[in-house]
């Protein structure tokens, strides 16, 4: 239905490098927009080309500083809507605030739902995202959501490793079991999980391990890592239960200094992640960044052409 409209891809300031690589992967020029800040920090946006009747995609992972990037995305959407675009798709490879998706104690917000409401109110017509913290967040939007997985990209990297078997895929917390199960199915190996208790934003206690890792390599898989507390404590308990080498994989890395230093000191040999966020591991770190630009580019092309995106899950 939109295939006969011209496609245009724009970038916010969150991750212009990813937007550039997405455009290169599908041979599209990056749309010409000014996205900057006024002296007082307010966002200043201008679309520098005619986009009337175009099918627009805006690449903006809502990574740190999340509030700024969310607001900037809304402002871009507003400018594009007022310039008479035919449709606006927000391409949010990393959806920030996703961990605030329920009232898990009294008097707290459901910020993920608030962000969905804000984007829709601004004029977003559909969303393309990847590995949401919880699949149910798709239902926070009353517009179409295409949800991709980084799994095929990570599996390609893992399968290229010699001698990775015998292997067990381990979820570092019970909430991630479904994601880990999909990896264990694809790799044809065992599945285990760690039960963790979160003590604070940065500290977790691994309580126990359910499943068998003795004498096996371990692949710890999670949607994201921030302070690396979850991954490194899970690696510790796996080692204590006789695991050989411990690898880890997360779709999104929002690592700070604490995360990198924990990883450096941990039992984890390598952490694979993707460029869904502008992750820049320090030289010599254990972090390997895989590119998801072609995956996102292909999904954009298919959405534009009204083609199925589900074959990209394999
Ligand atoms: C929580 O449920 C998430 O899936 C991650 O396990 C968690 O947010 C990772 O955070 P950190 O790296 O700070 O432990």
PDB file of N, CA and C and ligand atoms in Angstrom, residues 99 133 172-173 196 198 201-202 204 222-231 262, ligand 1:
ATOM      1  N   UNK A  99      12.282  -1.638  30.999  1.00  0.00           N
ATOM      2  CA  UNK A  99      12.252  -2.403  32.245  1.00  0.00           C
ATOM      3  C   UNK A  99      11.225  -1.851  33.234  1.00  0.00           C
ATOM      4  N   UNK A 133      12.509  -5.753  26.121  1.00  0.00           N
ATOM      5  CA  UNK A 133      12.751  -6.423  27.407  1.00  0.00           C
ATOM      6  C   UNK A 133      11.648  -7.443  27.690  1.00  0.00           C
ATOM      7  N   UNK A 172      20.303 -15.832  32.648  1.00  0.00           N
ATOM      8  CA  UNK A 172      20.815 -15.358  33.944  1.00  0.00           C
ATOM      9  C   UNK A 172      19.711 -14.951  34.910  1.00  0.00           C
ATOM     10  N   UNK A 173      18.453 -14.954  34.425  1.00  0.00           N
ATOM     11  CA  UNK A 173      17.325 -14.802  35.354  1.00  0.00           C
ATOM     12  C   UNK A 173      16.102 -15.484  34.760  1.00  0.00           C
ATOM     13  N   UNK A 196      17.737 -15.251  40.314  1.00  0.00           N
ATOM     14  CA  UNK A 196      18.481 -14.154  40.945  1.00  0.00           C
ATOM     15  C   UNK A 196      17.553 -13.315  41.812  1.00  0.00           C
ATOM     16  N   UNK A 198      17.368  -9.273  42.962  1.00  0.00           N
ATOM     17  CA  UNK A 198      18.005  -7.963  42.786  1.00  0.00           C
ATOM     18  C   UNK A 198      18.043  -7.240  44.118  1.00  0.00           C
ATOM     19  N   UNK A 201      19.841  -1.328  42.188  1.00  0.00           N
ATOM     20  CA  UNK A 201      20.014  -1.087  40.746  1.00  0.00           C
ATOM     21  C   UNK A 201      21.254  -1.773  40.189  1.00  0.00           C
ATOM     22  N   UNK A 202      22.282  -1.872  41.027  1.00  0.00           N
ATOM     23  CA  UNK A 202      23.571  -2.333  40.523  1.00  0.00           C
ATOM     24  C   UNK A 202      24.007  -3.680  41.082  1.00  0.00           C
ATOM     25  N   UNK A 204      23.126  -7.721  42.252  1.00  0.00           N
ATOM     26  CA  UNK A 204      22.194  -8.865  42.253  1.00  0.00           C
ATOM     27  C   UNK A 204      22.830 -10.026  43.009  1.00  0.00           C
ATOM     28  N   UNK A 222      20.802 -12.781  27.399  1.00  0.00           N
ATOM     29  CA  UNK A 222      19.861 -11.862  28.039  1.00  0.00           C
ATOM     30  C   UNK A 222      19.495 -10.771  27.040  1.00  0.00           C
ATOM     31  N   UNK A 223      18.444 -10.017  27.350  1.00  0.00           N
ATOM     32  CA  UNK A 223      18.079  -8.940  26.421  1.00  0.00           C
ATOM     33  C   UNK A 223      19.063  -7.776  26.503  1.00  0.00           C
ATOM     34  N   UNK A 224      19.536  -7.472  27.708  1.00  0.00           N
ATOM     35  CA  UNK A 224      20.445  -6.330  27.823  1.00  0.00           C
ATOM     36  C   UNK A 224      21.344  -6.460  29.034  1.00  0.00           C
ATOM     37  N   UNK A 225      22.421  -5.693  28.990  1.00  0.00           N
ATOM     38  CA  UNK A 225      23.242  -5.565  30.180  1.00  0.00           C
ATOM     39  C   UNK A 225      23.552  -4.103  30.416  1.00  0.00           C
ATOM     40  N   UNK A 226      23.589  -3.761  31.694  1.00  0.00           N
ATOM     41  CA  UNK A 226      23.852  -2.377  32.047  1.00  0.00           C
ATOM     42  C   UNK A 226      25.059  -2.327  32.996  1.00  0.00           C
ATOM     43  N   UNK A 227      24.888  -2.819  34.205  1.00  0.00           N
ATOM     44  CA  UNK A 227      26.016  -2.826  35.147  1.00  0.00           C
ATOM     45  C   UNK A 227      26.775  -4.157  35.090  1.00  0.00           C
ATOM     46  N   UNK A 228      26.299  -5.080  34.274  1.00  0.00           N
ATOM     47  CA  UNK A 228      26.870  -6.432  34.124  1.00  0.00           C
ATOM     48  C   UNK A 228      26.766  -7.257  35.410  1.00  0.00           C
ATOM     49  N   UNK A 229      26.013  -6.773  36.398  1.00  0.00           N
ATOM     50  CA  UNK A 229      25.833  -7.520  37.649  1.00  0.00           C
ATOM     51  C   UNK A 229      25.141  -8.853  37.398  1.00  0.00           C
ATOM     52  N   UNK A 230      24.101  -8.825  36.587  1.00  0.00           N
ATOM     53  CA  UNK A 230      23.330 -10.043  36.307  1.00  0.00           C
ATOM     54  C   UNK A 230      24.206 -11.087  35.617  1.00  0.00           C
ATOM     55  N   UNK A 231      24.913 -10.668  34.562  1.00  0.00           N
ATOM     56  CA  UNK A 231      25.718 -11.612  33.786  1.00  0.00           C
ATOM     57  C   UNK A 231      26.899 -12.153  34.591  1.00  0.00           C
ATOM     58  N   UNK A 262      33.417  -4.745  35.711  1.00  0.00           N
ATOM     59  CA  UNK A 262      32.939  -6.057  36.179  1.00  0.00           C
ATOM     60  C   UNK A 262      33.213  -7.146  35.143  1.00  0.00           C
TER      61      UNK A 262
HETATM   62  C1  LIG B   1      16.433  -7.646  33.696  1.00  0.00           C
HETATM   63  O1  LIG B   1      15.464  -8.360  33.860  1.00  0.00           O
HETATM   64  C2  LIG B   1      17.167  -7.568  32.403  1.00  0.00           C
HETATM   65  O2  LIG B   1      16.769  -8.572  31.517  1.00  0.00           O
HETATM   66  C3  LIG B   1      18.661  -7.647  32.618  1.00  0.00           C
HETATM   67  O3  LIG B   1      18.980  -8.916  33.172  1.00  0.00           O
HETATM   68  C4  LIG B   1      19.157  -6.600  33.574  1.00  0.00           C
HETATM   69  O4  LIG B   1      18.495  -5.392  33.361  1.00  0.00           O
HETATM   70  C5  LIG B   1      20.637  -6.419  33.417  1.00  0.00           C
HETATM   71  O5  LIG B   1      21.061  -5.382  34.236  1.00  0.00           O
HETATM   72  P1  LIG B   1      22.527  -5.392  34.873  1.00  0.00           P
HETATM   73  O6  LIG B   1      23.492  -5.645  33.748  1.00  0.00           O
HETATM   74  O7  LIG B   1      22.672  -4.012  35.457  1.00  0.00           O
HETATM   75  O8  LIG B   1      22.543  -6.459  35.918  1.00  0.00           O
END
